[in-house]
Amino acid sequence: EGFSGGNINRPEFKQLLKDARVKKFDALICYRLDRISRNVADFSATLELLQSNNIDFISIKEQFDTSTPMGRAMVYISSVFAQLERETIAERVRDNMLQLAKTGRWLGGQVPLGFESEKTSYLDDEFKERTLMRLIPNQEELELVKLIFNTYLIKQSITHVAKKLSISGIKGKNGGELKSSQISKILKNPVYIKSNSLSHEHLKNTGINVFGTPNGNGYLTYNKTKKITVDRDITEWIAAVGQHKGIIDAADWIKVQNIMDQNKVKKTIRLGTGASNNAIL
């Protein structure tokens, strides 16, 4: 329980494969094929392991007979459709989430500094009760966000901001010190913008798909990564006007982005090379 049949990375299933290799059982019985795996390659490898150890495979629902070539072929064909069904469902869920994202709803995930998440109920068009998550302000944390933006606009250095927060003993959401990388993410996050036509145009010019009408609320961003670890191209990103109030003027937020871009360019010029007039010593 608690593990998806989409892959074979499940503790009890791994133990089952170990037992199969030492021939602890004569037959593997499952209710339905997709209870074993919904990935063709994984299922094929499992079936080969069973056959090489003379272990019968029995599926109660499909009633396969793997002792015949036709029976084995039918098993593989069924596993193809099981994988297709899994991928189709996953695609449908993803499309639905993207459509919800365009409406500016908070769909969960890491709550940004300055906010908490709250579950609320509502009635849909068919008068069925639904639940959704929304961001609610945390005033103490929002004051910290304002301090970060104001300090950066004055000093124009993330390192200086981090040092000031450290000296002042100011901590982040989970009580840890705010590192430069975290401060950079806060400064780049459009969740804090008081949206207007200027911010809309700026985000569009970066390549982001922007939705909603600018009304002073902040933006929520989605579709920035694939499988959590892989960054998507910025042209696939979604920024939608949310239901929470922004706290940073659009002009100031854009100014912060421009300063960060300029600082990034400066860092790429190495001292002591032809690109710089400054000597190392």
Short mmCIF file of C-alpha atoms in Angstrom, two decimals:
data_model
loop_
_atom_site.label_atom_id
_atom_site.label_comp_id
_atom_site.label_asym_id
_atom_site.label_seq_id
_atom_site.Cartn_x
_atom_site.Cartn_y
_atom_site.Cartn_z
CA GLU A 1 0.00 0.00 0.00
CA GLY A 2 1.21 3.49 -0.82
CA PHE A 3 3.29 2.48 -3.85
CA SER A 4 2.19 2.91 -7.47
CA GLY A 5 2.15 0.04 -9.97
CA GLY A 6 3.68 2.44 -12.49
CA ASN A 7 7.14 1.07 -11.73
CA ILE A 8 8.81 -1.86 -9.94
CA ASN A 9 10.55 0.32 -7.32
CA ARG A 10 8.38 -1.08 -4.50
CA PRO A 11 9.89 -2.76 -1.38
CA GLU A 12 7.60 -5.80 -1.32
CA PHE A 13 7.89 -6.31 -5.08
CA LYS A 14 11.70 -6.24 -4.85
CA GLN A 15 11.50 -8.89 -2.14
CA LEU A 16 9.24 -10.97 -4.37
CA LEU A 17 11.85 -10.87 -7.16
CA LYS A 18 14.57 -11.95 -4.70
CA ASP A 19 12.41 -14.89 -3.63
CA ALA A 20 11.82 -15.80 -7.28
CA ARG A 21 15.57 -15.97 -7.94
CA VAL A 22 16.01 -18.55 -5.17
CA LYS A 23 12.80 -20.37 -6.24
CA LYS A 24 10.90 -19.91 -2.98
CA PHE A 25 7.56 -20.36 -4.78
CA ASP A 26 6.14 -22.21 -7.79
CA ALA A 27 3.63 -19.69 -9.10
CA LEU A 28 3.04 -15.97 -9.01
CA ILE A 29 -0.68 -15.20 -8.79
CA CYS A 30 -2.08 -11.71 -9.23
CA TYR A 31 -5.58 -10.31 -9.53
CA ARG A 32 -4.88 -8.37 -12.72
CA LEU A 33 -1.87 -7.78 -14.97
CA ASP A 34 -1.44 -4.10 -14.10
CA ARG A 35 -1.04 -5.03 -10.42
CA ILE A 36 2.42 -6.34 -11.36
CA SER A 37 3.52 -3.41 -13.53
CA ARG A 38 2.13 -0.93 -16.03
CA ASN A 39 5.45 -0.55 -17.82
CA VAL A 40 6.11 -2.92 -20.73
CA ALA A 41 9.88 -3.16 -20.19
CA ASP A 42 9.53 -3.82 -16.45
CA PHE A 43 6.84 -6.44 -16.98
CA SER A 44 8.84 -8.18 -19.72
CA ALA A 45 11.89 -8.43 -17.44
CA THR A 46 9.74 -9.79 -14.60
CA LEU A 47 8.12 -12.40 -16.84
CA GLU A 48 11.52 -13.53 -18.16
CA LEU A 49 12.79 -13.90 -14.59
CA LEU A 50 9.79 -16.06 -13.69
CA GLN A 51 10.14 -18.24 -16.79
CA SER A 52 13.88 -18.73 -16.30
CA ASN A 53 13.15 -20.07 -12.82
CA ASN A 54 10.22 -22.26 -13.97
CA ILE A 55 7.70 -20.18 -12.07
CA ASP A 56 4.16 -20.03 -13.46
CA PHE A 57 2.46 -16.66 -13.90
CA ILE A 58 -1.28 -16.61 -13.28
CA SER A 59 -3.54 -13.59 -13.73
CA ILE A 60 -7.01 -14.25 -12.35
CA LYS A 61 -8.78 -11.52 -14.33
CA GLU A 62 -7.23 -12.14 -17.77
CA GLN A 63 -6.71 -15.94 -17.35
CA PHE A 64 -3.41 -16.04 -19.25
CA ASP A 65 -1.58 -19.29 -19.96
CA THR A 66 2.13 -18.44 -20.21
CA SER A 67 3.08 -22.02 -21.06
CA THR A 68 2.14 -21.44 -24.73
CA PRO A 69 3.60 -18.96 -27.28
CA MET A 70 0.15 -17.48 -27.92
CA GLY A 71 -0.46 -17.06 -24.19
CA ARG A 72 2.86 -15.26 -23.74
CA ALA A 73 2.11 -13.01 -26.72
CA MET A 74 -1.27 -12.08 -25.22
CA VAL A 75 0.44 -11.20 -21.94
CA TYR A 76 2.80 -8.81 -23.70
CA ILE A 77 -0.02 -7.25 -25.71
CA SER A 78 -2.03 -6.67 -22.53
CA SER A 79 1.00 -5.10 -20.82
CA VAL A 80 1.28 -2.64 -23.73
CA PHE A 81 -2.32 -1.53 -23.18
CA ALA A 82 -1.76 -1.31 -19.41
CA GLN A 83 1.14 1.08 -20.02
CA LEU A 84 -0.91 3.06 -22.56
CA GLU A 85 -3.72 3.42 -20.02
CA ARG A 86 -1.30 4.65 -17.34
CA GLU A 87 0.31 7.20 -19.65
CA THR A 88 -3.06 8.41 -20.93
CA ILE A 89 -4.35 8.97 -17.39
CA ALA A 90 -1.13 10.79 -16.44
CA GLU A 91 -1.43 13.04 -19.49
CA ARG A 92 -5.06 13.79 -18.73
CA VAL A 93 -4.25 14.72 -15.13
CA ARG A 94 -1.37 16.95 -16.26
CA ASP A 95 -3.58 18.74 -18.83
CA ASN A 96 -6.23 19.29 -16.18
CA MET A 97 -3.65 20.71 -13.74
CA LEU A 98 -2.35 23.10 -16.40
CA GLN A 99 -5.87 24.35 -17.09
CA LEU A 100 -6.41 24.93 -13.36
CA ALA A 101 -3.02 26.69 -13.17
CA LYS A 102 -4.13 29.21 -15.80
CA THR A 103 -6.95 30.29 -13.46
CA GLY A 104 -4.41 31.33 -10.81
CA ARG A 105 -5.22 28.62 -8.29
CA TRP A 106 -2.64 27.43 -5.80
CA LEU A 107 -2.12 23.77 -6.68
CA GLY A 108 0.17 22.88 -3.80
CA GLY A 109 3.91 22.45 -3.46
CA GLN A 110 6.49 24.44 -1.50
CA VAL A 111 4.71 27.43 0.04
CA PRO A 112 6.68 30.64 -0.68
CA LEU A 113 8.05 32.78 2.16
CA GLY A 114 5.35 35.21 3.29
CA PHE A 115 2.41 32.83 2.89
CA GLU A 116 0.68 29.80 4.37
CA SER A 117 -1.61 27.38 2.52
CA GLU A 118 -5.23 26.88 3.56
CA LYS A 119 -7.84 24.39 2.34
CA THR A 120 -11.24 25.87 1.49
CA SER A 121 -14.49 24.38 0.20
CA TYR A 122 -16.76 25.67 -2.56
CA LEU A 123 -19.68 24.54 -4.73
CA ASP A 124 -19.08 23.90 -8.43
CA ASP A 125 -21.51 24.51 -11.32
CA GLU A 126 -23.35 21.27 -10.46
CA PHE A 127 -23.58 22.27 -6.77
CA LYS A 128 -21.10 19.59 -5.75
CA GLU A 129 -18.76 20.45 -2.89
CA ARG A 130 -15.14 20.79 -3.96
CA THR A 131 -12.00 21.71 -2.09
CA LEU A 132 -9.04 23.82 -3.16
CA MET A 133 -5.90 25.22 -1.61
CA ARG A 134 -5.22 28.94 -1.42
CA LEU A 135 -2.42 31.13 -0.17
CA ILE A 136 -3.05 33.29 2.89
CA PRO A 137 -0.58 36.02 3.98
CA ASN A 138 1.84 35.63 6.86
CA GLN A 139 2.44 39.28 7.76
CA GLU A 140 5.66 38.73 9.72
CA GLU A 141 7.23 36.85 6.81
CA LEU A 142 5.96 39.39 4.28
CA GLU A 143 7.78 42.14 6.20
CA LEU A 144 10.95 40.05 5.82
CA VAL A 145 10.33 39.78 2.07
CA LYS A 146 9.97 43.58 1.84
CA LEU A 147 13.22 43.98 3.79
CA ILE A 148 15.01 41.66 1.35
CA PHE A 149 13.77 43.60 -1.70
CA ASN A 150 14.48 47.04 -0.18
CA THR A 151 17.99 46.03 0.93
CA TYR A 152 18.80 44.58 -2.47
CA LEU A 153 17.61 47.73 -4.27
CA ILE A 154 19.99 49.78 -2.11
CA LYS A 155 23.04 47.50 -1.99
CA GLN A 156 22.46 45.60 -5.27
CA SER A 157 24.21 42.55 -3.81
CA ILE A 158 22.64 39.24 -2.74
CA THR A 159 25.71 38.48 -0.62
CA HIS A 160 25.22 41.76 1.26
CA VAL A 161 21.54 40.93 1.87
CA ALA A 162 22.44 37.46 3.20
CA LYS A 163 25.11 38.95 5.47
CA LYS A 164 22.72 41.57 6.88
CA LEU A 165 20.07 38.92 7.63
CA SER A 166 22.67 36.66 9.27
CA ILE A 167 24.06 39.45 11.47
CA SER A 168 20.52 40.45 12.48
CA GLY A 169 19.70 36.82 13.35
CA ILE A 170 16.78 36.76 10.92
CA LYS A 171 15.73 33.23 9.93
CA GLY A 172 13.71 31.76 7.07
CA LYS A 173 10.38 29.90 7.05
CA ASN A 174 11.72 26.73 8.68
CA GLY A 175 14.03 28.47 11.14
CA GLY A 176 17.20 28.11 9.06
CA GLU A 177 19.49 30.83 7.76
CA LEU A 178 18.57 32.35 4.42
CA LYS A 179 21.38 31.49 2.02
CA SER A 180 22.23 33.46 -1.12
CA SER A 181 20.53 30.86 -3.36
CA GLN A 182 17.28 31.14 -1.36
CA ILE A 183 17.40 34.94 -1.43
CA SER A 184 17.92 34.82 -5.20
CA LYS A 185 14.80 32.65 -5.60
CA ILE A 186 12.77 35.06 -3.45
CA LEU A 187 13.90 38.06 -5.53
CA LYS A 188 13.02 36.26 -8.78
CA ASN A 189 9.63 35.00 -7.63
CA PRO A 190 6.72 36.93 -9.25
CA VAL A 191 4.43 35.78 -6.44
CA TYR A 192 5.21 39.09 -4.69
CA ILE A 193 4.47 41.47 -7.62
CA LYS A 194 1.57 43.90 -7.51
CA SER A 195 0.52 42.88 -11.00
CA ASN A 196 -0.13 45.57 -13.59
CA SER A 197 0.26 46.01 -17.34
CA LEU A 198 4.00 46.65 -16.88
CA SER A 199 4.62 43.34 -15.08
CA HIS A 200 2.41 41.49 -17.58
CA GLU A 201 4.47 42.82 -20.47
CA HIS A 202 7.79 42.10 -18.74
CA LEU A 203 6.91 38.45 -18.04
CA LYS A 204 5.67 37.96 -21.61
CA ASN A 205 8.91 39.41 -22.98
CA THR A 206 10.90 36.79 -21.07
CA GLY A 207 8.97 34.07 -22.93
CA ILE A 208 6.63 33.04 -20.11
CA ASN A 209 2.95 32.29 -20.91
CA VAL A 210 0.98 34.83 -18.87
CA PHE A 211 -2.70 34.44 -17.93
CA GLY A 212 -5.24 36.50 -16.01
CA THR A 213 -6.00 40.20 -15.71
CA PRO A 214 -3.49 42.32 -13.77
CA ASN A 215 -5.25 43.64 -10.67
CA GLY A 216 -2.60 44.13 -7.99
CA ASN A 217 -2.49 40.45 -7.07
CA GLY A 218 0.72 38.41 -7.28
CA TYR A 219 1.50 35.75 -9.89
CA LEU A 220 1.67 32.00 -9.40
CA THR A 221 4.10 30.10 -11.63
CA TYR A 222 3.74 26.53 -12.86
CA ASN A 223 5.24 23.98 -15.25
CA LYS A 224 8.81 25.11 -14.55
CA THR A 225 10.20 21.61 -14.05
CA LYS A 226 9.64 18.10 -15.39
CA LYS A 227 9.75 15.23 -12.89
CA ILE A 228 10.94 17.76 -10.29
CA THR A 229 14.62 17.64 -11.28
CA VAL A 230 14.56 18.65 -14.98
CA ASP A 231 14.09 22.35 -15.82
CA ARG A 232 11.66 23.11 -18.62
CA ASP A 233 12.34 25.76 -21.24
CA ILE A 234 10.98 29.15 -20.12
CA THR A 235 8.56 29.15 -23.08
CA GLU A 236 6.69 26.28 -21.32
CA TRP A 237 6.34 28.17 -18.03
CA ILE A 238 2.96 29.48 -16.91
CA ALA A 239 2.46 32.63 -14.82
CA ALA A 240 -1.12 33.35 -13.78
CA VAL A 241 -2.52 36.19 -11.69
CA GLY A 242 -3.35 34.58 -8.35
CA GLN A 243 -5.92 35.30 -5.66
CA HIS A 244 -3.44 36.78 -3.17
CA LYS A 245 -2.37 40.42 -2.91
CA GLY A 246 1.05 41.44 -4.18
CA ILE A 247 3.41 43.42 -1.94
CA ILE A 248 6.18 44.67 -4.29
CA ASP A 249 5.52 47.38 -6.88
CA ALA A 250 5.93 46.03 -10.40
CA ALA A 251 8.48 48.73 -11.31
CA ASP A 252 10.65 47.81 -8.28
CA TRP A 253 10.41 44.08 -9.02
CA ILE A 254 11.46 44.64 -12.64
CA LYS A 255 14.32 46.88 -11.47
CA VAL A 256 15.52 44.05 -9.21
CA GLN A 257 15.48 41.64 -12.17
CA ASN A 258 17.51 44.05 -14.30
CA ILE A 259 20.12 44.52 -11.55
CA MET A 260 20.41 40.74 -11.10
CA ASP A 261 20.85 40.27 -14.85
CA GLN A 262 23.58 42.94 -14.94
CA ASN A 263 25.38 41.36 -11.98
CA LYS A 264 25.19 37.98 -13.68
CA VAL A 265 26.93 39.40 -16.76
CA LYS A 266 29.66 40.97 -14.60
CA LYS A 267 30.38 37.61 -12.94
CA THR A 268 31.01 35.92 -16.28
CA ILE A 269 33.96 38.27 -17.01
CA ARG A 270 37.04 36.64 -15.50
CA LEU A 271 39.80 38.81 -14.06
CA GLY A 272 43.19 38.56 -15.74
CA THR A 273 41.79 37.66 -19.17
CA GLY A 274 41.43 39.64 -22.37
CA ALA A 275 37.83 40.39 -21.40
CA SER A 276 39.00 42.51 -18.44
CA ASN A 277 41.39 45.45 -18.07
CA ASN A 278 42.06 44.52 -14.44
CA ALA A 279 45.11 42.51 -13.44
CA ILE A 280 44.76 39.66 -10.94
CA LEU A 281 47.09 41.27 -8.38
#
